[in-house]
Amino acid sequence: MKLHQLTGFLAWVVLFVTQSVHAEDIIMTRSVLAFPEAMLVLQESIAAHGYTVSRVQRIDVGLTGKGYQTDKYRIVFAAKLDEIRMLTERAPQLVPYLPPKISIFAEGEQTVLVTINPERYGIIADGAVDPVFFKRWESDLRSIFHDVNSAR
Amino acid sequence: MRLILGVLLTAVSLVAAAAPDGAELFGRYCAACHGDKGDGGVGVPLSLPTFLDSVDDRFLAETIRYGRPGRVMPAFDALSDAQVSAIVTYIRAWSKQPAPIYGDKPVSGDPVHGKELFASHCAACHGENGGGGKGTGVTFSRHRDLPIIAPALNNSGFLRAATDEMIRYTLQYGRPGTPMISSKEQGLSGQDVNDLVSYVRSFDGHATDTHPADPAVAATLSAESPYTLEETVENIKQAITSQNFILIRTDTLEHGLVKEGEENPRQVILHFCNFNFLYEALAVDPRVGMFLPCLVAVTEQAGKVTVSTIDPQYLSQLFNNVELDEYCKRMRGVYQSIIEEATL
């Protein structure tokens, strides 16, 4: 990361910390990039944050294959193996929510990303996992979304 | 490290000192749905001059505060007044005209006649009881009935933010550039307009837009299976087909995270879909990907085989979308049947 990028990111983190008093259940962002470019930035940022993309589900391909019209719509699954093992062990009620996913879809010339705030998984885990874990996960996700949002 | 700390402190003091930045706030809280230039998406367009010239700043501010319960638009109740007004100023600047100013005087009319007119002139777009069109926002990439979906009028957030005068103006002039046409184009008289306004106002206090979160709904549906893991997986495959869904594939939970063959084989995920159902749900809320793909997990831990799925009704509570709630209720039924069938 170059210095100006770092400064930008830190300023953004501060903004986020000072402004998000209210927990959002759904985290969304928009990229001015077209779908293929936004997808590339997303996958690179996921990897740069130490997560593995385990699968990309091509919802649009399934739909168009059945004769329905739709623009690009994919679901990106990403996780860290040790974290998945820890979560399924301690909070089995989270199993059907794992691995966590990000929806990414084209909206005209731009791209929209949606995910569930990991804080919600903390609520579902109901104390079985340290809440700090979900906070860190949330901040990683926000940082990934920031990368996609600010990429030009 | 000291450098980073310095930068951080500077950033803190900058943020603390500066007045809220409307553009920044809009980008952070609104652009994902309304577009970075306000041209719409999951949300309706905000930058159209015919929209901005028909609403006062109070309408904008109160819409931000109260949102549109059950219609995707969140309530931003944690923003400060200064932040809300910075966003309003930012949005307002998309029009060259000054903001209109409306009084609080109620419009008097005949709501009974208004109701008849609504059924013949408005319900096709705004829904039978003013609950809004199917889906929300703008048509970009997926099928919609209209280029812009008509907002809900029978909605506590709308009714709180809108004055009678604003509603009357909107009916009189319409919103050129959107499907909302003027009363003149609709062949309605001045009295008809007043009757319609009083009918819309009569929704006040009757809006049925929110389901309060149901504490009885848990995050997951699950059941213990009396069969072995392998048998249970086979049972689920059959149950999926009997529910008219297509099995897409069977995987381990750890697939793709670790070398093939090293995954935990006692955590199996069955992915399935019904494309017609999915297509309809996408029109109602493009964020529906968060429910996909439909899956059932079969896990074995300490000799106990468990079948589990997400509870779509639980997840739906996060989306502020009553239409989506209906789809999720149906989907919940499907999941329950599959689990029951497979573990009977």
XYZ file of C-alpha atoms in Angstrom:
496
model
C 0.000 0.000 0.000
C 1.352 3.420 -0.957
C 1.358 6.224 1.611
C -1.497 8.191 0.054
C -3.550 5.027 -0.111
C -2.798 4.355 3.524
C -3.781 7.871 4.542
C -6.973 7.594 2.556
C -7.773 4.280 4.101
C -7.077 5.478 7.645
C -9.180 8.597 7.154
C -11.927 6.338 5.913
C -11.569 3.975 8.883
C -11.846 6.933 11.240
C -14.884 8.187 9.386
C -16.428 4.765 9.615
C -15.687 4.384 13.311
C -17.007 7.822 14.203
C -20.109 7.569 12.056
C -21.442 4.082 12.275
C -23.095 4.302 15.635
C -25.927 2.235 14.275
C -25.197 -1.349 13.338
C -26.135 -2.110 9.759
C -27.391 -5.616 9.118
C -26.673 -5.507 5.419
C -23.478 -3.977 4.086
C -23.623 -2.701 0.521
C -21.360 -0.784 -1.773
C -21.257 0.336 -5.372
C -18.404 0.244 -7.824
C -18.269 2.553 -10.813
C -16.419 -0.257 -12.582
C -18.199 -2.620 -14.924
C -18.889 -6.109 -13.608
C -15.763 -7.974 -14.846
C -13.371 -5.322 -13.498
C -15.208 -5.008 -10.190
C -15.152 -8.797 -9.822
C -11.410 -8.818 -10.384
C -10.797 -6.128 -7.756
C -13.046 -7.994 -5.328
C -11.206 -11.286 -5.732
C -7.802 -9.592 -5.447
C -8.820 -7.735 -2.318
C -10.265 -10.883 -0.747
C -6.928 -12.632 -1.305
C -4.941 -9.614 -0.064
C -6.918 -9.790 3.172
C -5.901 -13.418 3.655
C -9.160 -15.094 2.668
C -9.632 -17.841 0.082
C -12.346 -17.683 -2.539
C -13.787 -21.169 -2.275
C -16.313 -20.878 -5.072
C -18.034 -18.457 -7.407
C -21.641 -19.342 -8.045
C -22.846 -18.033 -11.402
C -26.514 -17.374 -10.736
C -26.936 -15.557 -14.052
C -25.605 -18.516 -16.017
C -28.075 -20.823 -14.293
C -30.946 -18.436 -15.004
C -30.136 -17.723 -18.635
C -29.619 -21.450 -19.151
C -33.269 -21.852 -18.180
C -34.358 -19.111 -20.550
C -34.635 -16.234 -18.074
C -33.159 -12.843 -18.866
C -30.705 -11.409 -16.379
C -27.510 -9.435 -16.264
C -24.381 -10.704 -14.474
C -25.133 -12.002 -10.982
C -22.570 -14.002 -9.023
C -22.069 -15.140 -5.470
C -18.548 -15.235 -4.132
C -17.827 -17.542 -1.204
C -14.740 -16.628 0.781
C -13.307 -17.784 4.087
C -10.258 -18.876 6.043
C -10.146 -22.620 6.656
C -9.118 -22.406 10.317
C -11.886 -19.915 11.026
C -14.506 -22.099 9.361
C -13.318 -25.061 11.424
C -13.437 -23.023 14.611
C -16.925 -21.678 13.858
C -18.517 -24.986 12.873
C -17.020 -26.582 15.987
C -18.144 -23.938 18.456
C -21.323 -22.653 16.818
C -22.840 -25.452 14.692
C -25.975 -23.341 14.215
C -23.862 -21.236 11.836
C -23.154 -24.167 9.495
C -25.823 -23.341 6.879
C -24.517 -19.750 6.759
C -20.995 -20.909 5.890
C -18.781 -20.263 4.051
C -19.828 -16.603 4.128
C -20.694 -14.982 0.830
C -20.770 -11.730 -1.078
C -23.336 -11.091 -3.813
C -21.996 -9.106 -6.738
C -24.240 -8.015 -9.584
C -24.210 -5.691 -12.553
C -26.377 -2.615 -12.457
C -26.120 -1.005 -15.862
C -22.499 0.036 -16.365
C -21.751 -0.287 -12.669
C -21.626 -3.036 -10.074
C -23.253 -3.498 -6.679
C -21.951 -5.629 -3.807
C -24.010 -6.912 -0.908
C -23.128 -8.922 2.153
C -24.434 -9.651 5.620
C -22.732 -7.851 8.456
C -20.695 -10.548 10.274
C -21.913 -8.989 13.494
C -25.131 -10.863 12.715
C -23.222 -14.163 12.777
C -21.995 -13.133 16.210
C -25.599 -12.766 17.329
C -26.412 -16.201 15.902
C -23.329 -17.708 17.596
C -24.844 -16.424 20.828
C -21.704 -16.091 22.909
C -20.058 -19.310 21.710
C -17.410 -17.239 19.903
C -15.674 -14.071 21.124
C -17.490 -11.044 19.610
C -14.082 -9.528 18.818
C -13.757 -12.204 16.139
C -16.822 -10.911 14.296
C -15.734 -7.286 14.704
C -12.441 -8.062 13.016
C -14.212 -9.964 10.304
C -16.547 -6.985 9.756
C -13.643 -4.589 9.488
C -11.962 -6.872 6.918
C -15.164 -6.935 4.883
C -15.543 -3.180 5.044
C -11.968 -2.789 3.945
C -12.561 -5.171 1.014
C -15.696 -3.231 0.049
C -13.734 -0.016 0.338
C -11.168 -1.377 -2.109
C -13.885 -2.201 -4.634
C -15.693 1.093 -4.071
C -12.577 3.210 -4.560
C -11.034 1.312 -7.476
C -11.042 3.282 -10.719
C 4.105 3.127 13.445
C 4.507 6.665 14.752
C 3.738 7.912 11.254
C 0.568 5.882 11.118
C -0.476 7.166 14.515
C 0.190 10.729 13.419
C -1.882 10.267 10.294
C -4.633 8.693 12.335
C -4.708 11.551 14.839
C -4.733 14.138 12.077
C -7.585 12.292 10.430
C -9.484 12.194 13.727
C -9.096 15.909 14.301
C -10.020 16.669 10.683
C -13.177 14.643 10.930
C -14.054 16.143 14.296
C -13.496 19.715 13.125
C -15.072 19.662 9.676
C -18.760 20.081 9.015
C -20.298 16.865 7.736
C -19.552 16.307 4.063
C -22.780 15.619 2.169
C -21.067 13.990 -0.792
C -19.090 11.682 1.462
C -22.167 10.752 3.478
C -24.232 10.139 0.363
C -21.488 7.900 -1.014
C -21.289 5.995 2.226
C -24.984 5.545 3.014
C -27.052 6.060 -0.121
C -25.095 5.509 -3.344
C -25.203 1.704 -3.224
C -28.977 1.875 -3.717
C -29.654 5.262 -5.315
C -26.606 5.440 -7.602
C -23.537 7.600 -7.069
C -25.174 10.350 -9.122
C -28.644 9.726 -7.773
C -29.904 8.048 -10.921
C -31.423 5.111 -9.104
C -30.919 1.369 -8.788
C -32.300 -0.678 -5.929
C -33.715 2.726 -4.907
C -35.695 5.223 -6.990
C -33.862 8.087 -8.771
C -33.272 11.144 -6.614
C -31.565 13.446 -9.090
C -34.505 14.034 -11.478
C -35.392 17.736 -11.403
C -39.095 16.889 -11.584
C -38.718 14.912 -8.372
C -36.615 17.508 -6.557
C -38.833 20.395 -7.655
C -41.862 18.646 -6.169
C -40.506 17.885 -2.688
C -39.356 20.209 0.076
C -36.240 19.729 2.167
C -38.260 18.551 5.101
C -39.626 15.687 3.003
C -36.094 14.655 2.101
C -34.835 14.931 5.682
C -37.768 13.007 7.133
C -37.529 10.316 4.461
C -33.910 9.802 5.494
C -34.861 9.702 9.176
C -37.897 7.410 8.955
C -37.056 5.442 5.838
C -39.827 3.491 4.163
C -40.670 0.610 6.510
C -41.045 -2.650 4.632
C -39.981 -1.040 1.314
C -36.186 -1.546 1.421
C -35.339 2.127 2.164
C -33.749 2.020 5.655
C -34.424 4.508 8.463
C -31.221 6.409 9.191
C -32.155 7.173 12.744
C -28.592 7.345 14.015
C -27.374 10.185 11.776
C -27.090 13.608 13.429
C -29.283 16.492 12.256
C -26.192 18.101 10.757
C -25.403 14.946 8.790
C -28.955 14.625 7.481
C -29.018 18.234 6.441
C -25.636 17.878 4.697
C -27.066 14.990 2.670
C -30.190 17.012 1.841
C -28.051 19.945 0.656
C -26.014 17.585 -1.485
C -29.126 16.061 -3.096
C -30.779 19.450 -3.526
C -27.859 20.721 -5.576
C -28.856 18.303 -8.388
C -31.680 20.728 -9.269
C -31.156 24.305 -10.371
C -34.484 25.420 -8.889
C -34.829 26.495 -5.270
C -36.586 24.021 -2.988
C -40.366 24.375 -2.858
C -41.878 25.254 0.493
C -45.133 23.630 1.558
C -47.409 24.507 4.454
C -49.006 22.007 6.801
C -52.574 22.823 5.832
C -54.536 19.641 5.227
C -56.243 19.269 1.860
C -59.933 18.529 2.283
C -61.645 16.147 -0.079
C -63.836 13.098 -0.222
C -61.758 10.007 0.612
C -64.550 7.662 -0.489
C -64.567 9.107 -3.984
C -60.769 9.232 -3.781
C -60.703 5.513 -3.127
C -62.714 4.820 -6.286
C -60.413 7.020 -8.321
C -57.382 5.355 -6.830
C -58.621 1.919 -7.878
C -59.147 3.061 -11.471
C -56.240 5.498 -11.927
C -53.451 4.631 -9.537
C -53.640 1.055 -8.268
C -52.156 -0.488 -11.409
C -48.804 1.088 -10.491
C -49.031 1.855 -6.765
C -50.679 -1.404 -5.765
C -54.259 -2.160 -4.856
C -54.074 -0.614 -1.411
C -51.220 1.772 -2.109
C -48.625 -0.762 -0.983
C -46.316 0.111 -3.885
C -45.317 -1.627 -7.108
C -43.749 -5.076 -7.244
C -40.077 -4.640 -6.467
C -38.435 -1.252 -5.943
C -36.297 1.291 -7.741
C -35.170 1.292 -11.335
C -35.015 -1.347 -14.026
C -31.457 -1.918 -15.051
C -30.515 -5.465 -15.525
C -33.389 -7.603 -14.443
C -36.977 -7.749 -15.553
C -39.393 -5.165 -14.125
C -42.873 -4.090 -15.045
C -42.025 -0.358 -15.178
C -38.837 1.689 -15.760
C -39.294 3.089 -12.238
C -41.296 1.153 -9.683
C -44.035 3.211 -8.028
C -43.305 3.860 -4.337
C -45.614 2.726 -1.570
C -48.047 5.448 -0.469
C -49.708 3.364 2.225
C -46.467 3.565 4.149
C -45.839 5.150 7.507
C -42.496 6.623 6.368
C -44.000 8.232 3.280
C -47.049 9.518 5.173
C -44.887 11.050 7.882
C -42.582 12.799 5.433
C -45.161 14.018 2.901
C -47.472 16.982 3.474
C -50.877 17.105 1.778
C -49.668 20.025 -0.315
C -46.703 18.044 -1.577
C -48.940 15.123 -2.527
C -51.330 17.483 -4.304
C -48.493 19.113 -6.232
C -47.186 15.666 -7.257
C -50.624 14.656 -8.546
C -51.158 17.938 -10.374
C -47.819 18.054 -12.144
C -46.792 14.411 -12.099
C -43.092 13.641 -12.324
C -42.204 14.100 -15.997
C -39.418 11.704 -16.922
C -41.014 8.979 -14.770
C -44.168 6.863 -15.267
C -45.975 9.226 -12.838
C -48.173 11.389 -15.065
C -50.077 14.561 -14.177
C -53.751 14.734 -13.210
C -54.402 16.597 -16.440
C -52.972 13.720 -18.496
C -55.088 11.398 -16.380
C -58.213 13.480 -17.055
C -58.752 14.288 -13.377
C -60.306 17.515 -12.084
C -59.036 19.691 -9.230
C -61.682 18.192 -6.967
C -60.647 14.657 -7.987
C -57.100 15.498 -6.969
C -58.237 16.708 -3.562
C -60.299 13.548 -3.132
C -57.257 11.437 -3.978
C -55.074 13.346 -1.522
C -57.583 12.794 1.254
C -57.775 9.106 0.370
C -53.970 8.777 0.508
C -54.009 10.667 3.808
C -56.619 8.251 5.167
C -53.929 5.534 5.156
C -52.441 7.374 8.139
C -52.457 5.137 11.169
C -53.480 2.092 9.110
C -50.203 1.484 7.319
C -49.438 -2.205 7.491
C -45.859 -1.953 6.395
C -43.750 -3.528 9.106
C -43.588 -6.934 10.614
C -41.859 -6.489 13.938
C -38.998 -9.004 14.233
C -40.425 -12.275 15.511
C -38.343 -13.500 18.453
C -39.692 -17.023 17.932
C -37.964 -17.282 14.561
C -34.454 -18.714 15.035
C -31.568 -18.337 12.601
C -31.585 -21.960 11.512
C -34.046 -24.770 10.947
C -32.626 -28.086 12.013
C -33.436 -31.633 13.005
C -31.512 -34.647 14.144
C -31.535 -37.500 11.646
C -32.067 -41.103 12.754
C -30.154 -42.277 9.667
C -26.484 -42.393 8.802
C -24.949 -39.362 7.107
C -24.926 -41.149 3.740
C -28.552 -42.253 4.049
C -29.632 -38.794 5.134
C -27.927 -37.242 2.096
C -29.824 -39.635 -0.186
C -33.100 -38.832 1.591
C -32.527 -35.134 1.084
C -31.833 -35.590 -2.604
C -35.232 -37.252 -2.951
C -36.987 -34.652 -0.817
C -35.519 -31.828 -2.934
C -36.925 -33.392 -6.093
C -40.301 -34.017 -4.541
C -40.478 -30.295 -3.646
C -39.970 -29.431 -7.344
C -36.458 -28.128 -6.846
C -33.432 -29.188 -8.863
C -30.376 -30.561 -7.078
C -27.387 -28.593 -8.331
C -24.567 -30.370 -6.584
C -23.371 -32.039 -3.429
C -20.225 -30.717 -1.787
C -18.318 -30.665 1.432
C -18.543 -27.462 3.448
C -14.790 -27.014 3.110
C -14.761 -27.446 -0.653
C -12.329 -24.995 -2.243
C -10.719 -24.031 1.057
C -8.411 -26.996 1.275
C -6.860 -29.517 -1.131
C -9.350 -31.982 -2.538
C -9.531 -35.067 -0.348
C -8.520 -33.173 2.788
C -11.943 -31.687 3.453
C -13.973 -32.804 6.419
C -16.192 -35.494 4.784
C -18.714 -35.363 7.622
C -19.955 -31.891 6.624
C -21.984 -32.211 3.434
C -23.838 -29.415 1.675
C -26.565 -30.029 -0.911
C -27.196 -27.081 -3.221
C -30.495 -26.839 -5.042
C -32.626 -24.362 -6.901
C -35.968 -23.592 -8.493
C -35.177 -21.079 -11.214
C -38.693 -19.797 -11.641
C -38.960 -19.042 -7.943
C -35.508 -17.461 -7.951
C -36.312 -15.284 -10.939
C -39.421 -13.945 -9.245
C -37.611 -13.322 -5.982
C -34.858 -11.385 -7.776
C -37.456 -9.007 -9.188
C -38.674 -8.317 -5.675
C -35.222 -7.687 -4.206
C -31.961 -7.873 -6.155
C -30.143 -8.564 -2.879
C -31.733 -12.017 -2.805
C -28.312 -13.514 -3.559
C -27.749 -13.529 0.186
C -30.272 -16.414 0.371
C -28.562 -18.355 -2.404
C -27.935 -20.968 -3.353
C -30.645 -22.838 -1.500
C -28.853 -25.403 0.585
C -29.254 -28.084 3.169
C -26.324 -29.008 5.398
C -25.851 -32.510 6.756
C -23.234 -32.813 9.446
C -22.068 -35.555 11.732
C -20.503 -34.666 15.032
C -19.863 -37.207 17.803
C -22.053 -39.777 16.043
C -25.008 -37.406 15.779
C -26.281 -36.580 12.286
C -27.914 -33.146 11.979
C -29.765 -31.633 9.035
C -29.903 -27.845 8.991
C -30.777 -24.899 6.759
C -30.912 -21.167 7.201
C -34.333 -19.904 8.238
C -35.202 -17.571 5.355
C -37.738 -15.799 7.534
C -35.037 -14.930 10.034
C -32.697 -13.624 7.374
C -35.477 -11.706 5.651
C -35.967 -9.577 8.746
C -32.694 -7.835 7.912
C -33.854 -6.655 4.478
C -36.784 -4.359 5.322
C -38.818 -5.736 2.440
C -42.345 -7.048 3.083
C -42.588 -8.584 -0.370
C -39.414 -10.528 0.242
C -40.859 -11.691 3.562
C -43.632 -13.446 1.620
C -41.157 -15.327 -0.580
C -39.143 -16.252 2.470
C -42.190 -17.627 4.229
C -42.799 -19.882 1.234
C -39.158 -20.895 1.129
C -39.216 -21.651 4.828
C -42.065 -24.083 4.160
C -39.996 -25.813 1.483
C -37.013 -26.160 3.829
C -39.204 -27.498 6.605
C -40.753 -30.097 4.310
C -37.363 -31.231 3.038
C -35.995 -31.591 6.561
C -39.081 -33.465 7.734
C -39.150 -35.767 4.731
C -35.473 -36.621 5.067
C -35.435 -37.305 8.790
C -38.794 -39.049 9.182
